[in-house]
Coordinates of C-alpha atoms in Angstrom, one line a residue:
Chain U
X1 CA -26.3 94.9 -34.8
X2 CA -24.8 96.0 -38.1
X3 CA -24.6 93.6 -41.0
X4 CA -20.8 93.7 -40.7
X5 CA -20.9 92.6 -37.1
X6 CA -23.3 89.8 -38.0
X7 CA -20.9 88.6 -40.7
X8 CA -18.1 88.8 -38.2
X9 CA -19.9 86.9 -35.5
X10 CA -21.3 84.2 -37.9
X11 CA -17.9 83.9 -39.4
X12 CA -16.3 83.3 -36.0
X13 CA -19.0 80.8 -35.1
X14 CA -18.5 78.9 -38.4
X15 CA -14.8 78.8 -37.9
X16 CA -15.2 77.6 -34.3
X17 CA -17.5 74.8 -35.3
X18 CA -15.3 73.9 -38.3
X19 CA -12.2 73.9 -36.1
X20 CA -13.8 71.7 -33.5
X21 CA -14.8 69.2 -36.2
X22 CA -11.4 69.4 -38.0
X23 CA -9.4 68.8 -34.8
X24 CA -11.5 66.0 -33.5
X25 CA -9.1 63.0 -33.2
X26 CA -11.7 60.3 -32.8
X27 CA -15.0 59.6 -34.5
X28 CA -18.1 60.5 -32.4
X29 CA -19.0 57.3 -30.7
X30 CA -22.6 56.1 -31.1
X31 CA -24.2 53.7 -28.6
X32 CA -23.4 50.6 -30.7
X33 CA -19.8 51.4 -31.5
X34 CA -16.4 50.4 -30.2
X35 CA -13.3 52.5 -30.9
X36 CA -10.1 50.6 -31.1
X37 CA -6.5 51.8 -31.5
X38 CA -4.8 48.9 -33.4
X39 CA -2.0 47.5 -35.5
X40 CA -2.8 46.9 -39.2
X41 CA -3.5 43.2 -38.7
X42 CA -6.7 44.1 -36.9
X43 CA -8.1 46.0 -39.8
X44 CA -8.7 42.8 -41.8
X45 CA -12.5 42.5 -42.2
X46 CA -12.2 38.7 -41.9
X47 CA -11.3 39.3 -38.3
X48 CA -13.6 42.2 -37.4
X49 CA -16.8 41.4 -39.2
X50 CA -17.7 38.2 -37.2
X51 CA -17.5 40.2 -34.0
X52 CA -19.6 43.1 -35.5
X53 CA -22.3 40.7 -36.7
X54 CA -22.5 38.7 -33.5
X55 CA -22.8 41.8 -31.3
X56 CA -24.6 44.1 -33.7
X57 CA -22.0 46.8 -33.3
X58 CA -19.5 48.6 -35.4
X59 CA -15.8 48.6 -34.5
X60 CA -14.1 51.8 -35.5
X61 CA -10.4 51.0 -36.1
X62 CA -7.6 53.6 -36.0
X63 CA -4.4 52.0 -37.3
X64 CA -1.1 53.3 -36.0
X65 CA 2.6 52.4 -36.2
X66 CA 4.9 53.0 -33.2
X67 CA 3.8 53.3 -29.6
X68 CA 4.8 56.9 -29.5
X69 CA 2.3 57.7 -32.2
X70 CA -0.4 55.9 -30.3
X71 CA 0.3 57.7 -27.1
X72 CA 0.2 61.0 -28.9
X73 CA -3.2 60.1 -30.3
X74 CA -4.5 59.2 -26.8
X75 CA -3.0 62.4 -25.4
X76 CA -4.9 64.5 -27.9
X77 CA -8.2 62.6 -27.3
X78 CA -10.9 63.0 -24.7
X79 CA -11.0 60.5 -21.9
X80 CA -13.3 57.7 -23.0
X81 CA -12.8 58.2 -26.7
X82 CA -10.9 54.9 -27.0
X83 CA -12.0 51.5 -25.8
X84 CA -9.5 48.9 -27.0
X85 CA -5.7 49.2 -27.3
X86 CA -3.4 46.9 -29.3
X87 CA 0.0 47.6 -28.0
X88 CA 3.6 46.3 -28.4
X89 CA 4.1 43.8 -25.6
X90 CA 7.4 45.6 -24.7
X91 CA 5.5 48.8 -24.0
X92 CA 2.8 47.5 -21.7
X93 CA 4.6 48.4 -18.4
X94 CA 5.0 52.1 -19.4
X95 CA 1.4 52.4 -20.5
X96 CA 0.3 50.8 -17.2
X97 CA 2.6 53.3 -15.4
X98 CA 0.7 56.1 -17.1
X99 CA -2.6 54.7 -15.8
X100 CA -4.1 54.2 -19.2
X101 CA -5.2 50.6 -18.9
X102 CA -8.1 49.0 -17.1
X103 CA -7.7 45.8 -15.1
X104 CA -8.8 42.7 -17.0
X105 CA -10.6 39.8 -15.4
X106 CA -7.9 37.1 -15.6
X107 CA -10.4 34.3 -14.8
X108 CA -12.5 35.2 -17.9
X109 CA -9.6 35.0 -20.3
X110 CA -7.9 31.9 -21.7
X111 CA -4.5 32.8 -20.1
X112 CA -3.7 29.2 -19.4
X113 CA -4.1 28.4 -23.1
X114 CA -1.5 30.9 -24.1
X115 CA 2.0 29.5 -24.9
X116 CA 3.8 29.6 -21.6
X117 CA 6.8 31.7 -22.8
X118 CA 4.4 34.2 -24.3
X119 CA 2.2 34.8 -21.2
X120 CA 4.8 37.3 -19.9
X121 CA 2.9 37.9 -16.6
X122 CA 5.7 40.1 -15.4
X123 CA 4.9 42.5 -18.2
X124 CA 1.1 42.2 -18.3
X125 CA 0.5 42.1 -14.6
X126 CA 1.1 44.6 -11.8
X127 CA 0.5 44.0 -8.1
X128 CA -1.5 40.8 -9.0
X129 CA -3.7 42.6 -11.4
X130 CA -3.8 41.8 -15.1
X131 CA -3.8 44.8 -17.5
X132 CA -3.1 43.2 -20.9
X133 CA -3.0 39.8 -22.6
X134 CA -0.6 38.8 -25.3
X135 CA -2.5 38.0 -28.5
X136 CA 0.1 37.3 -31.2
X137 CA 3.8 36.8 -31.4
X138 CA 6.6 36.0 -33.7
X139 CA 10.3 36.5 -34.3
X140 CA 12.6 39.2 -35.5
X141 CA 15.1 37.0 -37.2
X142 CA 16.2 36.6 -40.8
X143 CA 13.9 36.4 -43.8
X144 CA 15.4 35.5 -47.2
X145 CA 14.9 34.4 -50.7
X146 CA 16.1 30.8 -50.8
X147 CA 16.9 30.9 -54.5
X148 CA 19.3 33.8 -54.1
X149 CA 21.2 32.8 -50.9
X150 CA 22.4 29.7 -49.2
X151 CA 19.8 28.9 -46.5
X152 CA 22.6 27.4 -44.4
X153 CA 24.3 30.8 -44.3
X154 CA 21.2 32.4 -42.9
X155 CA 21.6 30.3 -39.7
X156 CA 24.7 32.3 -38.7
X157 CA 24.2 36.1 -38.1
X158 CA 28.0 36.6 -38.7
X159 CA 27.4 35.9 -42.4
X160 CA 25.4 39.1 -42.7
X161 CA 28.4 41.0 -41.4
X162 CA 30.8 39.4 -43.9
X163 CA 31.2 40.4 -47.6
X164 CA 29.4 37.4 -49.0
X165 CA 26.0 39.2 -49.2
X166 CA 27.2 42.8 -49.3
X167 CA 24.6 45.0 -50.9
X168 CA 21.9 42.3 -50.7
X169 CA 20.6 43.0 -47.2
X170 CA 17.6 45.0 -46.1
X171 CA 17.4 46.0 -42.4
X172 CA 14.1 46.3 -40.5
X173 CA 13.9 49.8 -39.1
X174 CA 13.1 49.2 -35.4
X175 CA 16.0 49.8 -33.1
X176 CA 14.9 47.6 -30.2
X177 CA 14.8 44.2 -32.0
X178 CA 17.7 45.1 -34.3
X179 CA 20.0 46.1 -31.5
X180 CA 18.9 43.0 -29.7
X181 CA 20.0 41.0 -32.7
X182 CA 23.3 42.9 -32.8
X183 CA 23.8 41.9 -29.2
X184 CA 23.2 38.2 -30.1
X185 CA 25.8 38.6 -32.9
X186 CA 28.2 40.0 -30.5
X187 CA 27.8 37.0 -28.2
X188 CA 25.7 38.9 -25.6
X189 CA 22.1 38.5 -24.4
X190 CA 19.8 41.5 -25.2
X191 CA 19.4 42.1 -21.5
X192 CA 23.2 42.7 -21.4
X193 CA 22.8 45.9 -23.3
X194 CA 24.1 48.9 -21.3
X195 CA 25.3 52.3 -22.2
X196 CA 28.9 51.0 -21.9
X197 CA 28.4 48.6 -24.8
X198 CA 26.7 51.0 -27.1
X199 CA 29.9 52.3 -28.8
X200 CA 30.7 48.7 -29.8
X201 CA 27.2 48.1 -31.0
X202 CA 27.4 51.3 -33.0
X203 CA 30.5 49.9 -34.8
X204 CA 28.6 46.7 -35.6
X205 CA 25.6 48.6 -36.8
X206 CA 27.9 50.8 -39.1
X207 CA 29.4 47.6 -40.5
X208 CA 25.9 46.3 -41.2
X209 CA 25.0 49.5 -42.9
X210 CA 27.9 49.1 -45.2
X211 CA 26.5 45.7 -46.2
X212 CA 22.9 46.8 -46.5
X213 CA 20.9 48.1 -49.5
X214 CA 18.2 49.8 -47.4
X215 CA 16.7 50.3 -44.0
X216 CA 13.0 50.3 -44.0
X217 CA 9.8 50.0 -41.9
X218 CA 7.4 47.1 -42.4
X219 CA 6.1 47.9 -45.9
X220 CA 9.4 49.2 -47.4
X221 CA 11.5 46.3 -46.1
X222 CA 9.1 43.6 -47.2
X223 CA 8.7 45.3 -50.5
X224 CA 12.5 45.2 -50.9
X225 CA 12.4 41.5 -50.4
X226 CA 9.4 40.9 -52.6
X227 CA 10.8 43.0 -55.6
X228 CA 14.3 41.4 -55.4
X229 CA 15.9 44.7 -54.3
X230 CA 17.2 42.7 -51.3
X231 CA 17.7 39.0 -50.8
X232 CA 17.9 39.1 -47.0
X233 CA 15.9 41.0 -44.4
X234 CA 17.5 41.1 -41.0
X235 CA 14.8 41.6 -38.4
X236 CA 12.3 39.9 -40.6
X237 CA 10.5 36.7 -39.8
X238 CA 7.2 35.0 -40.4
X239 CA 5.5 38.4 -40.3
X240 CA 7.5 39.5 -43.3
X241 CA 7.1 36.5 -45.6
X242 CA 4.3 34.2 -44.6
X243 CA 1.6 36.4 -46.2
X244 CA 3.6 36.5 -49.5
X245 CA 4.5 32.8 -49.6
X246 CA 1.5 31.7 -51.6
X247 CA 2.7 34.0 -54.4
X248 CA 6.4 33.6 -53.9
X249 CA 7.2 30.3 -52.2
X250 CA 10.9 31.1 -52.5
X251 CA 10.7 33.4 -49.5
X252 CA 11.5 31.8 -46.2
X253 CA 12.7 32.7 -42.7
X254 CA 14.9 31.1 -40.1
X255 CA 15.9 31.5 -36.5
X256 CA 19.7 31.9 -36.5
X257 CA 21.9 29.6 -34.3
X258 CA 22.7 32.6 -32.1
X259 CA 18.9 32.8 -31.3
X260 CA 16.0 35.0 -32.2
X261 CA 14.1 38.0 -30.8
X262 CA 10.6 37.3 -29.7
X263 CA 8.1 40.0 -30.6
X264 CA 4.7 40.1 -29.0
X265 CA 1.6 42.3 -29.3
X266 CA -0.9 42.6 -26.6
X267 CA -4.6 43.5 -26.2
X268 CA -5.9 45.8 -23.5
X269 CA -8.9 47.9 -22.5
X270 CA -8.6 51.6 -21.8
X271 CA -9.2 52.6 -18.2
X272 CA -11.4 55.5 -19.3
X273 CA -13.5 53.4 -21.8
X274 CA -17.2 54.0 -21.5
X275 CA -17.9 50.5 -23.0
X276 CA -15.7 48.3 -20.9
X277 CA -18.1 45.3 -21.2
X278 CA -18.1 45.4 -24.9
X279 CA -14.4 46.0 -25.0
X280 CA -13.9 42.9 -22.9
X281 CA -16.1 40.9 -25.2
X282 CA -13.9 42.1 -28.1
X283 CA -10.8 40.9 -26.1
X284 CA -12.5 37.6 -25.5
X285 CA -13.4 37.2 -29.1
X286 CA -9.8 38.0 -30.4
X287 CA -8.4 35.5 -27.8
X288 CA -10.8 32.7 -28.8
X289 CA -9.4 30.0 -31.1
X290 CA -11.4 31.3 -34.0
X291 CA -10.4 34.9 -33.5
X292 CA -6.8 33.9 -32.9
X293 CA -6.7 32.0 -36.2
X294 CA -8.1 34.9 -38.1
X295 CA -5.6 37.3 -36.4
X296 CA -2.7 35.0 -37.1
X297 CA -3.4 34.9 -40.8
X298 CA -4.5 38.6 -41.2
X299 CA -4.0 40.0 -44.7
X300 CA -1.7 42.6 -43.3
X301 CA 0.8 40.3 -41.7
X302 CA 0.9 36.8 -40.2
X303 CA 2.2 35.8 -36.8
X304 CA 1.8 33.0 -34.3
X305 CA -1.5 33.1 -32.3
X306 CA -0.8 33.4 -28.6
X307 CA -3.6 30.9 -27.8
X308 CA -2.3 27.5 -28.7
X309 CA -5.9 26.2 -29.2
X310 CA -5.9 28.2 -32.5
X311 CA -4.0 25.2 -33.9
X312 CA -7.3 23.4 -34.0
X313 CA -8.7 26.0 -36.4
X314 CA -5.7 26.8 -38.6
X315 CA -5.2 24.7 -41.8
X316 CA -2.1 22.5 -42.2
X317 CA -0.7 24.9 -44.8
X318 CA -1.1 27.8 -42.5
X319 CA 0.6 26.0 -39.7
X320 CA 3.4 25.1 -42.0
X321 CA 3.9 28.7 -43.0
X322 CA 4.0 29.7 -39.3
X323 CA 6.3 26.7 -38.5
X324 CA 3.9 25.6 -35.9
X325 CA 5.7 22.4 -35.1
X326 CA 9.0 24.1 -34.5
X327 CA 7.7 26.6 -32.0
X328 CA 8.9 24.8 -28.9
X329 CA 12.5 25.0 -30.2
X330 CA 12.1 28.6 -31.5
X331 CA 10.7 29.8 -28.2
X332 CA 13.5 28.0 -26.3
X333 CA 16.1 29.8 -28.4
X334 CA 14.5 33.2 -28.4
X335 CA 15.0 36.2 -26.2
X336 CA 12.2 38.7 -25.4
X337 CA 12.6 42.3 -26.4
X338 CA 14.9 44.1 -24.1
X339 CA 13.1 46.8 -22.2
X340 CA 15.5 49.6 -21.5
X341 CA 14.8 52.4 -19.0
X342 CA 14.0 55.8 -20.4
X343 CA 17.6 57.0 -20.2
X344 CA 19.1 53.9 -21.9
X345 CA 16.2 54.0 -24.4
X346 CA 17.1 57.5 -25.4
X347 CA 20.8 56.5 -25.8
X348 CA 19.8 53.5 -27.9
X349 CA 17.7 55.7 -30.2
X350 CA 20.6 58.1 -30.5
X351 CA 22.8 55.2 -31.6
X352 CA 20.2 54.0 -34.0
X353 CA 19.7 57.5 -35.5
X354 CA 23.5 57.7 -36.0
X355 CA 23.3 54.3 -37.8
X356 CA 20.5 55.6 -40.1
X357 CA 22.5 58.7 -40.8
X358 CA 25.8 56.8 -41.4
Chain I
X1 CA -18.2 108.7 -44.9
X2 CA -17.4 106.7 -48.0
X3 CA -13.8 106.3 -46.8
X4 CA -15.0 104.9 -43.4
X5 CA -17.5 102.5 -45.2
X6 CA -14.7 101.4 -47.6
X7 CA -12.4 100.8 -44.7
X8 CA -15.0 98.7 -42.9
X9 CA -15.7 96.7 -46.1
X10 CA -12.0 96.1 -46.4
X11 CA -11.7 94.8 -42.9
X12 CA -14.8 92.6 -43.4
X13 CA -13.3 91.1 -46.5
X14 CA -9.9 90.6 -44.7
X15 CA -11.3 89.1 -41.5
X16 CA -11.8 85.5 -42.8
X17 CA -8.3 85.4 -44.1
X18 CA -6.9 86.9 -40.9
X19 CA -8.9 84.4 -38.8
X20 CA -7.8 81.5 -41.0
X21 CA -4.1 82.6 -40.6
X22 CA -4.5 83.1 -36.9
X23 CA -6.2 79.7 -36.3
X24 CA -4.3 77.5 -38.7
X25 CA -0.9 79.1 -38.8
X26 CA -0.1 81.5 -36.0
X27 CA -1.7 79.4 -33.2
X28 CA -0.2 76.1 -34.2
X29 CA 3.2 77.9 -34.6
X30 CA 2.9 79.4 -31.2
X31 CA 2.0 76.1 -29.6
X32 CA 4.9 74.4 -31.4
X33 CA 7.2 77.2 -30.4
X34 CA 6.1 76.8 -26.7
X35 CA 6.5 73.0 -26.9
X36 CA 10.0 73.4 -28.3
X37 CA 11.2 74.9 -25.0
X38 CA 9.7 72.1 -22.9
X39 CA 11.3 68.7 -22.4
X40 CA 10.2 65.0 -22.5
X41 CA 11.4 63.1 -19.4
X42 CA 10.3 59.4 -19.7
X43 CA 6.6 59.4 -20.2
X44 CA 6.2 62.9 -18.8
X45 CA 6.3 66.4 -20.3
X46 CA 8.3 68.8 -18.3
X47 CA 6.6 72.2 -18.8
X48 CA 9.5 74.5 -17.8
X49 CA 11.2 76.6 -20.3
X50 CA 14.8 75.6 -21.4
X51 CA 17.0 75.7 -24.4
X52 CA 17.9 72.0 -23.9
X53 CA 16.3 70.8 -27.2
X54 CA 18.1 73.5 -29.2
X55 CA 21.4 72.7 -27.5
X56 CA 20.8 69.0 -28.3
X57 CA 20.3 69.9 -31.9
X58 CA 23.8 71.4 -32.1
X59 CA 25.3 68.7 -29.9
X60 CA 24.2 65.8 -32.0
X61 CA 25.9 65.6 -35.4
X62 CA 23.0 63.6 -36.9
X63 CA 20.6 66.5 -36.3
X64 CA 22.8 69.0 -38.0
X65 CA 23.6 66.4 -40.7
X66 CA 19.9 65.8 -41.4
X67 CA 19.4 69.5 -41.8
X68 CA 22.3 69.7 -44.2
X69 CA 21.0 66.7 -46.2
X70 CA 17.6 68.3 -46.4
X71 CA 19.0 71.6 -47.7
X72 CA 21.2 69.8 -50.2
X73 CA 18.4 67.6 -51.5
X74 CA 16.0 70.5 -51.7
X75 CA 18.4 72.7 -53.6
X76 CA 19.1 69.9 -56.1
X77 CA 15.4 69.2 -56.6
X78 CA 14.5 72.9 -57.0
X79 CA 17.3 73.5 -59.5
X80 CA 16.5 70.4 -61.6
X81 CA 12.8 71.0 -61.5
X82 CA 13.2 74.6 -62.7
X83 CA 15.5 73.5 -65.5
X84 CA 13.0 70.9 -66.7
X85 CA 9.9 72.9 -66.0
X86 CA 10.9 76.0 -67.9
X87 CA 11.2 74.4 -71.4
X88 CA 8.1 72.4 -70.7
X89 CA 6.1 75.6 -69.8
X90 CA 7.7 77.3 -72.8
X91 CA 6.5 74.6 -75.2
X92 CA 3.1 74.6 -73.7
X93 CA 2.7 78.4 -73.9
X94 CA 4.5 79.0 -77.2
X95 CA 4.4 75.9 -79.4
X96 CA 1.2 74.0 -78.5
X97 CA -1.8 75.5 -80.4
X98 CA -4.2 77.4 -78.2
X99 CA -7.0 74.8 -78.6
X100 CA -4.7 72.0 -77.4
X101 CA -3.2 73.9 -74.4
X102 CA -6.1 73.1 -72.1
X103 CA -5.7 69.3 -72.8
X104 CA -1.9 69.6 -72.5
X105 CA -2.3 71.3 -69.1
X106 CA -4.7 68.6 -67.9
X107 CA -2.1 66.0 -68.9
X108 CA 0.6 67.9 -67.1
X109 CA -1.3 67.9 -63.8
X110 CA -2.5 64.3 -64.0
X111 CA 0.1 63.1 -61.6
X112 CA -1.4 65.4 -58.9
X113 CA -4.6 63.3 -59.1
X114 CA -2.7 60.2 -57.8
X115 CA -2.1 59.6 -54.2
X116 CA 1.3 60.8 -53.1
X117 CA 2.1 57.6 -51.3
X118 CA 1.0 55.4 -54.3
X119 CA 3.1 57.5 -56.6
X120 CA 6.1 57.1 -54.4
X121 CA 5.7 53.4 -54.2
X122 CA 5.2 53.3 -58.0
X123 CA 8.6 54.9 -58.4
X124 CA 10.1 52.4 -56.0
X125 CA 8.8 49.6 -58.3
X126 CA 10.1 51.4 -61.4
X127 CA 13.5 52.1 -60.0
X128 CA 14.1 48.8 -58.1
X129 CA 16.2 45.9 -59.4
X130 CA 13.2 44.2 -61.0
X131 CA 11.8 47.4 -62.3
X132 CA 11.3 48.5 -65.9
X133 CA 14.5 50.6 -66.1
X134 CA 16.7 47.7 -65.0
X135 CA 14.8 45.3 -67.3
X136 CA 15.2 47.7 -70.2
X137 CA 19.0 48.0 -69.6
X138 CA 19.3 44.3 -69.4
X139 CA 17.2 43.7 -72.6
X140 CA 19.3 46.2 -74.7
X141 CA 22.5 44.7 -73.3
X142 CA 23.8 47.9 -71.6
X143 CA 24.2 45.9 -68.3
X144 CA 24.8 42.3 -67.7
X145 CA 23.2 42.2 -64.3
X146 CA 20.1 43.9 -62.8
X147 CA 20.7 47.4 -61.6
X148 CA 18.9 49.2 -58.8
X149 CA 18.3 52.9 -58.8
X150 CA 16.1 52.8 -55.7
X151 CA 16.9 53.4 -52.0
X152 CA 19.3 56.3 -52.4
X153 CA 19.3 60.1 -52.7
X154 CA 19.0 59.9 -56.5
X155 CA 15.7 58.0 -56.1
X156 CA 14.4 60.6 -53.6
X157 CA 15.3 63.4 -56.0
X158 CA 13.6 61.7 -58.9
X159 CA 10.4 61.2 -56.8
X160 CA 10.4 64.8 -55.8
X161 CA 11.3 66.2 -59.3
X162 CA 8.4 64.2 -60.9
X163 CA 6.0 66.0 -58.6
X164 CA 7.5 69.5 -58.6
X165 CA 8.2 69.8 -62.3
X166 CA 4.4 69.9 -62.7
X167 CA 3.9 72.5 -60.1
X168 CA 6.7 74.7 -61.5
X169 CA 5.4 74.2 -65.1
X170 CA 2.0 75.7 -64.0
X171 CA 3.5 78.8 -62.3
X172 CA 5.9 79.5 -65.2
X173 CA 3.2 78.8 -67.8
X174 CA 0.9 81.3 -66.1
X175 CA 3.6 83.9 -66.3
X176 CA 4.5 83.2 -69.9
X177 CA 1.0 83.4 -71.3
X178 CA 0.6 86.8 -69.8
X179 CA 3.5 88.3 -71.8
X180 CA 2.2 90.3 -74.7
X181 CA 3.7 89.1 -78.1
X182 CA 4.4 92.8 -78.8
X183 CA 7.4 92.7 -76.4
X184 CA 9.2 90.1 -78.6
X185 CA 8.2 91.9 -81.7
X186 CA 9.6 95.2 -80.4
X187 CA 12.8 93.4 -79.4
X188 CA 13.1 91.9 -82.9
X189 CA 12.5 95.3 -84.5
X190 CA 15.3 96.7 -82.4
X191 CA 17.6 93.9 -83.8
X192 CA 17.5 91.4 -80.9
X193 CA 17.8 87.8 -82.0
X194 CA 15.7 85.0 -80.3
X195 CA 18.5 84.3 -77.7
X196 CA 18.9 88.0 -76.8
X197 CA 15.2 88.4 -76.7
X198 CA 14.9 85.5 -74.3
X199 CA 17.8 86.5 -72.1
X200 CA 17.0 90.2 -71.8
X201 CA 13.2 90.3 -72.1
X202 CA 11.4 86.9 -71.5
X203 CA 13.6 85.5 -68.7
X204 CA 13.6 88.6 -66.5
X205 CA 9.8 89.0 -66.9
X206 CA 9.2 85.4 -66.0
X207 CA 11.5 85.4 -63.0
X208 CA 8.7 86.1 -60.6
X209 CA 6.9 83.0 -61.8
X210 CA 10.0 81.0 -61.5
X211 CA 10.8 82.3 -58.1
X212 CA 7.2 81.7 -56.8
X213 CA 7.3 78.1 -58.1
X214 CA 10.8 77.6 -56.8
X215 CA 10.0 78.9 -53.4
X216 CA 6.9 76.7 -53.2
X217 CA 9.0 73.7 -54.3
X218 CA 11.6 74.6 -51.7
X219 CA 9.0 74.8 -48.9
X220 CA 7.1 71.6 -49.9
X221 CA 10.3 69.6 -50.6
X222 CA 12.2 70.5 -47.4
X223 CA 9.3 69.5 -45.2
X224 CA 8.3 66.3 -47.0
X225 CA 8.6 63.0 -45.1
X226 CA 6.9 60.5 -47.4
X227 CA 9.2 60.6 -50.5
X228 CA 12.6 60.2 -48.7
X229 CA 11.1 57.6 -46.4
X230 CA 9.9 55.4 -49.3
X231 CA 12.5 56.1 -51.9
X232 CA 15.6 57.0 -49.9
X233 CA 15.8 53.6 -48.2
X234 CA 17.1 55.4 -45.0
X235 CA 20.6 55.6 -46.6
X236 CA 20.6 59.1 -45.1
X237 CA 18.2 61.0 -42.9
X238 CA 16.4 64.2 -43.9
X239 CA 15.1 66.5 -41.2
X240 CA 11.5 65.5 -41.4
X241 CA 12.5 61.8 -40.9
X242 CA 14.5 62.8 -37.9
X243 CA 11.5 64.6 -36.5
X244 CA 9.3 61.6 -37.1
X245 CA 11.8 59.4 -35.2
X246 CA 11.4 61.7 -32.2
X247 CA 7.6 61.3 -32.3
X248 CA 7.0 57.7 -33.4
X249 CA 9.5 56.2 -31.1
X250 CA 9.6 58.4 -28.0
X251 CA 6.6 60.7 -28.2
X252 CA 9.2 63.5 -27.9
X253 CA 7.1 66.3 -29.2
X254 CA 9.3 69.0 -27.6
X255 CA 12.4 67.9 -29.6
X256 CA 10.3 67.4 -32.8
X257 CA 8.9 70.9 -32.2
X258 CA 12.4 72.4 -31.8
X259 CA 13.4 70.7 -35.1
X260 CA 10.3 72.1 -36.8
X261 CA 11.1 75.6 -35.5
X262 CA 14.6 75.3 -36.9
X263 CA 13.1 74.2 -40.3
X264 CA 10.7 77.1 -40.1
X265 CA 13.7 79.4 -39.5
X266 CA 15.5 78.1 -42.5
X267 CA 12.5 78.6 -44.7
X268 CA 12.0 82.1 -43.4
X269 CA 15.7 83.0 -44.2
X270 CA 15.3 81.6 -47.7
X271 CA 12.1 83.6 -48.2
X272 CA 13.7 86.8 -47.0
X273 CA 16.7 86.2 -49.2
X274 CA 14.5 85.5 -52.3
X275 CA 12.3 88.5 -51.6
X276 CA 15.2 90.9 -51.2
X277 CA 17.1 89.7 -54.1
X278 CA 14.2 89.7 -56.5
X279 CA 12.1 92.3 -54.9
X280 CA 9.2 89.8 -54.6
X281 CA 7.0 92.4 -53.1
X282 CA 6.3 93.6 -56.6
X283 CA 5.0 90.2 -57.7

């Protein structure tokens, strides 16, 4: 073989090895590791380290935003690469439909300790089998700076469509809860949203855009509130302000009289996981009162723990920030995320994109 | 014999670059092009060829609008960056003493060492209502109330220009320092003043550097997602943001691929236009 050929072959081999390494979506899993696809609140060491130490394992966390992104990561991975999945409660049915989730042993998890309205068995169970458990919830409502606005105004969604706070409003950039809130403002329930009402919703969204200073995802919208760029965040809630309240006690949130939108995130185990037992232990840990308290007060964002027994672990200040004692009323006045079918979902996203472009 | 050996040597040297281009440019482009003719139906990918995504692009005004916005923002950024970078490169090459030029260049590229995301968020803090610009205007009494410069197209342009001025400065500087001083001396001997010398000698000779930098700016700017997402406040959508909406919300890779192919087409047209107009093949 000529030197030239050797160079060519070795070059091709190097490139092939390099390409394989470069395109690997997940870390190579060692025997004592767990790979979890999570939201940012699970990346807090205060939550993960106790589990790692107890089980002598390492939890590899891949943070994502948007179920579409997570599904793209899973599609590009090898079966078995991922063990644990933190997923938007609203998206559990479609992930179950795709056959991605393993059945969870309902009798080994504290389902009865989960707030009743948050259990959402119709979402997490299929044919009597449980595929996910709700771990954290909260509200997409109205966050505000109480020194800049009249807190009483924040109880009426219509105020945000009037001229009173024009140019002082930030909008959370997630079409499902925001369009649900628009439905509430229009006197409908989120579940009343159909393709026929979308033109009217678009008009309402365009009016909201006229009043808003920005539309942003989690970090941008909360930054707008924190820096004073906006005084109100529609779609915000405890998740947007609780973590900042120690530094800025003027930030607050409220459930409007028209009601709020209940968000929820769930925990599941991948059907192809090679470490289902360890993954289940992780689920049990996160759902324990201690795990729940740590998750609820994660440094990324706060939210209500699904397990009410976490109340025994949280401090009085933490419970105050989460409005623990008002949960019964809040839950009663809240609507779950509306889950549109694929066709309506596409139309809603079209409407939202037009709103962003307006 | 020597010709044959030289040819083989040439191919050997060329092979890594060809493989690199094939693996990391042509293959992804081919995959993306193929995806763009498929469709997403619910959770499933329909692998049958159709022009549906391209038809949708022209049907939906927000898609075309986001492309127009992207082109407008990119043109503004490129022009402003060139206008700022040229004098900066000129000062670096002509006015800064040789021994200080290296230090000046390091200072010029310092912003590249910071994370792109961190830099964009820093600009957000500078331009927002509680930022230093607003506070300065309040302190000197120019405004009575806090002013915000963030969350609009202007903020996006500022964020981009801050980055691309440095890139353009480097390409133009590299061009300027290569010009022999004798050209200007000859022009002066023939009676040309500084302005004439610049317009007729320096500028034409540095056009390749400007165009290479401007084209890089155009390509990087039109495909950027981070800066408009952080600084633009979603007051309008640029094409990369529209692409991300397709992926993050609906996993609609076919539609996102179609948008990427359209963007690729725009970039190709701009390149061909630049190359023909300036005969870039001689660069």
